[in-house]
Amino acid sequence: MPAFQIAPSILAADFAALGASVALVEHDADMLHVDVMDGHFVPNLSLGPPVVAALRSCTELYLDCHLMMTNPGEYLDAFKRAGANSCTVHVEVGDTAALVEHARALGLKIGLALNPDATYDMVAPWIDQVDLLLCMTVFPGFGGQSFIASVMDTVAAARAEIDRRGLPTVIQVDGGIDVSTVPIAAAAGATNFVAGTAVFGASDPAGAVRAIRQAAASAVAA
Ligand code: DX5
Ligand code: ZN
């Protein structure tokens, strides 16, 4: 895996031509981010396991499923069967211990997400239990929102703890990530960047992935 991972969010892709959209980024992306919205945890609906299965049939990319759901535990098996590689659940829904155990039993990688108004304390007990910490840089529910820079306090706190303990936990940021915001997140300590609009809204999605990766790298090198 490269030092920085770029995860295009298919939420911003052309749903009528999903396979073609995925093909555009397949060689440059490190994984695909799949936003699952249930209409309860967030005020929007998106997609579910059948779409994950459709993606699985057209790409070998790692499928990183972000479950914006009140009851993710009822669907982990279905996402695993559909071909998901990882599922990220929100700390706000509770039951974190059971969800982590359930995902592990299924052989899924497990991520834990927190909303912009949550504090690092809420996820601190799980930092060594999960594969990925997802710091939301927008309130979840919609693509195309503006990056919330105050979340960098959480990213920096997580980075300090992960480094202090030598943990393999990945820090992902999601929401409003583009070439202008990714340096801020990279400097704070994130290494995995979800981008929807900035990738699939671009005239050259593959070039956009490369540009975001370059912008992250130059922020850390600077
Ligand atoms: C927001 C989703 C994000 C979204 C990002 O609820 O979790 O993954 O697709 O979209 P952009 O990059 O457009 O902010
Ligand atoms: Zn997401």
GROMACS .gro file of C-alpha atoms and ligand atoms in nm:
model
  237
    1MET     CA    1   0.000   0.000   0.000
    2PRO     CA    2   0.130   0.351  -0.077
    3ALA     CA    3   0.187   0.594   0.210
    4PHE     CA    4  -0.139   0.766   0.126
    5GLN     CA    5  -0.452   0.592   0.011
    6ILE     CA    6  -0.711   0.761  -0.205
    7ALA     CA    7  -1.062   0.620  -0.184
    8PRO     CA    8  -1.299   0.761  -0.447
    9SER     CA    9  -1.657   0.765  -0.319
   10ILE     CA   10  -1.893   0.615  -0.571
   11LEU     CA   11  -2.171   0.830  -0.426
   12ALA     CA   12  -2.059   1.096  -0.673
   13ALA     CA   13  -2.027   0.853  -0.966
   14ASP     CA   14  -2.276   0.805  -1.247
   15PHE     CA   15  -2.508   0.537  -1.105
   16ALA     CA   16  -2.639   0.464  -1.454
   17ALA     CA   17  -2.288   0.371  -1.561
   18LEU     CA   18  -2.126   0.253  -1.242
   19GLY     CA   19  -1.897  -0.002  -1.404
   20ALA     CA   20  -1.762   0.257  -1.647
   21SER     CA   21  -1.711   0.506  -1.363
   22VAL     CA   22  -1.514   0.251  -1.161
   23ALA     CA   23  -1.303   0.166  -1.465
   24LEU     CA   24  -1.200   0.531  -1.491
   25VAL     CA   25  -1.026   0.524  -1.150
   26GLU     CA   26  -0.936   0.157  -1.123
   27HIS     CA   27  -0.564   0.198  -1.192
   28ASP     CA   28  -0.509   0.501  -0.969
   29ALA     CA   29  -0.739   0.448  -0.670
   30ASP     CA   30  -0.631   0.236  -0.373
   31MET     CA   31  -0.985   0.137  -0.283
   32LEU     CA   32  -1.345   0.233  -0.350
   33HIS     CA   33  -1.550   0.402  -0.080
   34VAL     CA   34  -1.912   0.285  -0.077
   35ASP     CA   35  -2.153   0.512   0.112
   36VAL     CA   36  -2.449   0.328   0.258
   37MET     CA   37  -2.724   0.557   0.392
   38ASP     CA   38  -3.032   0.421   0.564
   39GLY     CA   39  -3.268   0.719   0.589
   40HIS     CA   40  -3.254   0.696   0.971
   41PHE     CA   41  -2.899   0.756   1.087
   42VAL     CA   42  -2.872   1.013   0.809
   43PRO     CA   43  -3.153   1.190   0.623
   44ASN     CA   44  -3.077   1.029   0.289
   45LEU     CA   45  -3.092   0.691   0.115
   46SER     CA   46  -2.825   0.556  -0.114
   47LEU     CA   47  -2.753   0.191  -0.179
   48GLY     CA   48  -2.710  -0.150  -0.020
   49PRO     CA   49  -2.561  -0.496  -0.066
   50PRO     CA   50  -2.690  -0.553  -0.424
   51VAL     CA   51  -2.486  -0.255  -0.544
   52VAL     CA   52  -2.182  -0.380  -0.352
   53ALA     CA   53  -2.226  -0.713  -0.531
   54ALA     CA   54  -2.247  -0.533  -0.865
   55LEU     CA   55  -1.926  -0.345  -0.786
   56ARG     CA   56  -1.761  -0.671  -0.681
   57SER     CA   57  -1.845  -0.821  -1.018
   58CYS     CA   58  -1.671  -0.542  -1.208
   59THR     CA   59  -1.360  -0.462  -1.002
   60GLU     CA   60  -1.096  -0.619  -0.784
   61LEU     CA   61  -1.051  -0.296  -0.590
   62TYR     CA   62  -1.087  -0.318  -0.213
   63LEU     CA   63  -1.445  -0.219  -0.122
   64ASP     CA   64  -1.454   0.007   0.183
   65CYS     CA   65  -1.818   0.029   0.294
   66HIS     CA   66  -1.916   0.324   0.511
   67LEU     CA   67  -2.232   0.222   0.693
   68MET     CA   68  -2.431   0.533   0.787
   69MET     CA   69  -2.690   0.313   0.948
   70THR     CA   70  -2.868   0.288   1.282
   71ASN     CA   71  -2.854  -0.092   1.277
   72PRO     CA   72  -2.540  -0.196   1.086
   73GLY     CA   73  -2.515  -0.524   1.276
   74GLU     CA   74  -2.821  -0.654   1.092
   75TYR     CA   75  -2.646  -0.610   0.758
   76LEU     CA   76  -2.281  -0.704   0.813
   77ASP     CA   77  -2.337  -1.058   0.688
   78ALA     CA   78  -2.508  -0.929   0.373
   79PHE     CA   79  -2.225  -0.688   0.300
   80LYS     CA   80  -1.970  -0.965   0.351
   81ARG     CA   81  -2.162  -1.195   0.115
   82ALA     CA   82  -2.183  -0.915  -0.141
   83GLY     CA   83  -1.805  -0.888  -0.146
   84ALA     CA   84  -1.722  -0.602   0.091
   85ASN     CA   85  -1.367  -0.600   0.225
   86SER     CA   86  -1.431  -0.366   0.513
   87CYS     CA   87  -1.725  -0.212   0.692
   88THR     CA   88  -1.705   0.110   0.891
   89VAL     CA   89  -1.972   0.166   1.155
   90HIS     CA   90  -2.044   0.486   1.347
   91VAL     CA   91  -1.958   0.516   1.715
   92GLU     CA   92  -2.279   0.718   1.760
   93VAL     CA   93  -2.497   0.410   1.708
   94GLY     CA   94  -2.344   0.229   2.008
   95ASP     CA   95  -2.284  -0.146   2.044
   96THR     CA   96  -1.930  -0.094   1.920
   97ALA     CA   97  -1.784  -0.397   2.096
   98ALA     CA   98  -2.043  -0.632   1.949
   99LEU     CA   99  -2.009  -0.481   1.602
  100VAL     CA  100  -1.631  -0.513   1.605
  101GLU     CA  101  -1.655  -0.875   1.718
  102HIS     CA  102  -1.922  -0.953   1.457
  103ALA     CA  103  -1.720  -0.801   1.172
  104ARG     CA  104  -1.406  -0.985   1.279
  105ALA     CA  105  -1.596  -1.316   1.296
  106LEU     CA  106  -1.704  -1.260   0.936
  107GLY     CA  107  -1.349  -1.186   0.824
  108LEU     CA  108  -1.425  -0.822   0.748
  109LYS     CA  109  -1.188  -0.538   0.824
  110ILE     CA  110  -1.361  -0.300   1.062
  111GLY     CA  111  -1.360   0.076   1.079
  112LEU     CA  112  -1.509   0.311   1.337
  113ALA     CA  113  -1.644   0.650   1.229
  114LEU     CA  114  -1.723   0.960   1.427
  115ASN     CA  115  -1.914   1.270   1.328
  116PRO     CA  116  -1.758   1.619   1.327
  117ASP     CA  117  -1.916   1.709   1.661
  118ALA     CA  118  -1.787   1.400   1.841
  119THR     CA  119  -1.465   1.412   2.039
  120TYR     CA  120  -1.165   1.182   2.032
  121ASP     CA  121  -1.264   1.051   2.378
  122MET     CA  122  -1.561   0.872   2.219
  123VAL     CA  123  -1.340   0.654   2.002
  124ALA     CA  124  -1.027   0.636   2.219
  125PRO     CA  125  -1.123   0.301   2.378
  126TRP     CA  126  -1.142   0.141   2.032
  127ILE     CA  127  -0.832   0.282   1.870
  128ASP     CA  128  -0.641  -0.046   1.911
  129GLN     CA  129  -0.945  -0.263   1.831
  130VAL     CA  130  -1.028  -0.139   1.482
  131ASP     CA  131  -0.841  -0.131   1.152
  132LEU     CA  132  -0.946   0.221   1.061
  133LEU     CA  133  -1.070   0.535   1.230
  134LEU     CA  134  -1.292   0.748   1.005
  135CYS     CA  135  -1.298   1.112   1.109
  136MET     CA  136  -1.592   1.266   0.925
  137THR     CA  137  -1.503   1.610   0.792
  138VAL     CA  138  -1.866   1.683   0.706
  139PHE     CA  139  -2.189   1.576   0.875
  140PRO     CA  140  -2.274   1.255   0.692
  141GLY     CA  141  -2.566   1.226   0.455
  142PHE     CA  142  -2.468   1.412   0.143
  143GLY     CA  143  -2.177   1.453  -0.094
  144GLY     CA  144  -2.053   1.792  -0.203
  145GLN     CA  145  -2.037   1.961   0.140
  146SER     CA  146  -1.756   2.182   0.274
  147PHE     CA  147  -1.464   2.042   0.476
  148ILE     CA  148  -1.488   2.116   0.851
  149ALA     CA  149  -1.135   2.203   0.959
  150SER     CA  150  -1.201   2.178   1.335
  151VAL     CA  151  -1.208   1.798   1.293
  152MET     CA  152  -0.829   1.818   1.260
  153ASP     CA  153  -0.811   1.835   1.642
  154THR     CA  154  -0.954   1.482   1.649
  155VAL     CA  155  -0.725   1.365   1.370
  156ALA     CA  156  -0.420   1.503   1.551
  157ALA     CA  157  -0.523   1.343   1.882
  158ALA     CA  158  -0.571   1.007   1.713
  159ARG     CA  159  -0.240   1.039   1.525
  160ALA     CA  160  -0.053   1.115   1.847
  161GLU     CA  161  -0.198   0.812   2.025
  162ILE     CA  162  -0.150   0.576   1.728
  163ASP     CA  163   0.212   0.681   1.691
  164ARG     CA  164   0.282   0.673   2.064
  165ARG     CA  165   0.159   0.313   2.083
  166GLY     CA  166   0.286   0.204   1.742
  167LEU     CA  167  -0.061   0.093   1.632
  168PRO     CA  168  -0.141  -0.002   1.271
  169THR     CA  169  -0.477   0.181   1.280
  170VAL     CA  170  -0.539   0.387   0.966
  171ILE     CA  171  -0.684   0.739   0.995
  172GLN     CA  172  -0.933   0.815   0.718
  173VAL     CA  173  -1.103   1.148   0.651
  174ASP     CA  174  -1.424   1.183   0.450
  175GLY     CA  175  -1.610   1.490   0.329
  176GLY     CA  176  -1.504   1.793   0.129
  177ILE     CA  177  -1.165   1.643   0.043
  178ASP     CA  178  -0.996   1.795  -0.262
  179VAL     CA  179  -0.652   1.926  -0.357
  180SER     CA  180  -0.696   2.230  -0.134
  181THR     CA  181  -0.816   2.048   0.181
  182VAL     CA  182  -0.619   1.724   0.161
  183PRO     CA  183  -0.293   1.897   0.267
  184ILE     CA  184  -0.463   2.012   0.587
  185ALA     CA  185  -0.579   1.660   0.668
  186ALA     CA  186  -0.245   1.504   0.575
  187ALA     CA  187  -0.057   1.753   0.793
  188ALA     CA  188  -0.285   1.664   1.086
  189GLY     CA  189  -0.203   1.295   1.042
  190ALA     CA  190  -0.463   1.136   0.815
  191THR     CA  191  -0.335   0.893   0.552
  192ASN     CA  192  -0.654   0.770   0.385
  193PHE     CA  193  -0.862   1.020   0.191
  194VAL     CA  194  -1.216   0.972   0.066
  195ALA     CA  195  -1.314   1.198  -0.220
  196GLY     CA  196  -1.640   1.191  -0.411
  197THR     CA  197  -1.712   1.518  -0.589
  198ALA     CA  198  -1.343   1.603  -0.636
  199VAL     CA  199  -1.291   1.274  -0.823
  200PHE     CA  200  -1.611   1.188  -1.008
  201GLY     CA  201  -1.708   1.552  -1.062
  202ALA     CA  202  -1.377   1.610  -1.241
  203SER     CA  203  -1.340   1.586  -1.618
  204ASP     CA  204  -1.047   1.346  -1.559
  205PRO     CA  205  -1.125   1.135  -1.249
  206ALA     CA  206  -0.798   0.939  -1.266
  207GLY     CA  207  -0.601   1.261  -1.290
  208ALA     CA  208  -0.796   1.395  -0.993
  209VAL     CA  209  -0.696   1.091  -0.784
  210ARG     CA  210  -0.332   1.149  -0.875
  211ALA     CA  211  -0.358   1.520  -0.798
  212ILE     CA  212  -0.509   1.454  -0.454
  213ARG     CA  213  -0.235   1.201  -0.375
  214GLN     CA  214   0.031   1.450  -0.487
  215ALA     CA  215  -0.121   1.730  -0.280
  216ALA     CA  216  -0.121   1.507   0.031
  217ALA     CA  217   0.239   1.403  -0.022
  218SER     CA  218   0.363   1.756  -0.077
  219ALA     CA  219   0.194   1.876   0.244
  220VAL     CA  220   0.386   1.625   0.450
  221ALA     CA  221   0.715   1.676   0.263
  222ALA     CA  222   0.690   2.055   0.303
  223DX5     C1  223  -2.095   1.181   0.318
  223DX5     C2  224  -2.023   1.060   0.268
  223DX5     C3  225  -1.901   1.092   0.191
  223DX5     C4  226  -1.927   1.163   0.062
  223DX5     C5  227  -1.807   1.246   0.029
  223DX5     O1  228  -2.204   1.141   0.392
  223DX5     O2  229  -1.986   0.976   0.375
  223DX5     O3  230  -1.824   0.975   0.166
  223DX5     O4  231  -1.953   1.075  -0.044
  223DX5     O5  232  -1.840   1.328  -0.078
  223DX5     P1  233  -1.756   1.459  -0.113
  223DX5     O6  234  -1.615   1.414  -0.140
  223DX5     O7  235  -1.826   1.513  -0.229
  223DX5     O8  236  -1.761   1.548   0.011
  224ZN      ZN  237  -1.839   0.813   0.336
   0.00000   0.00000   0.00000
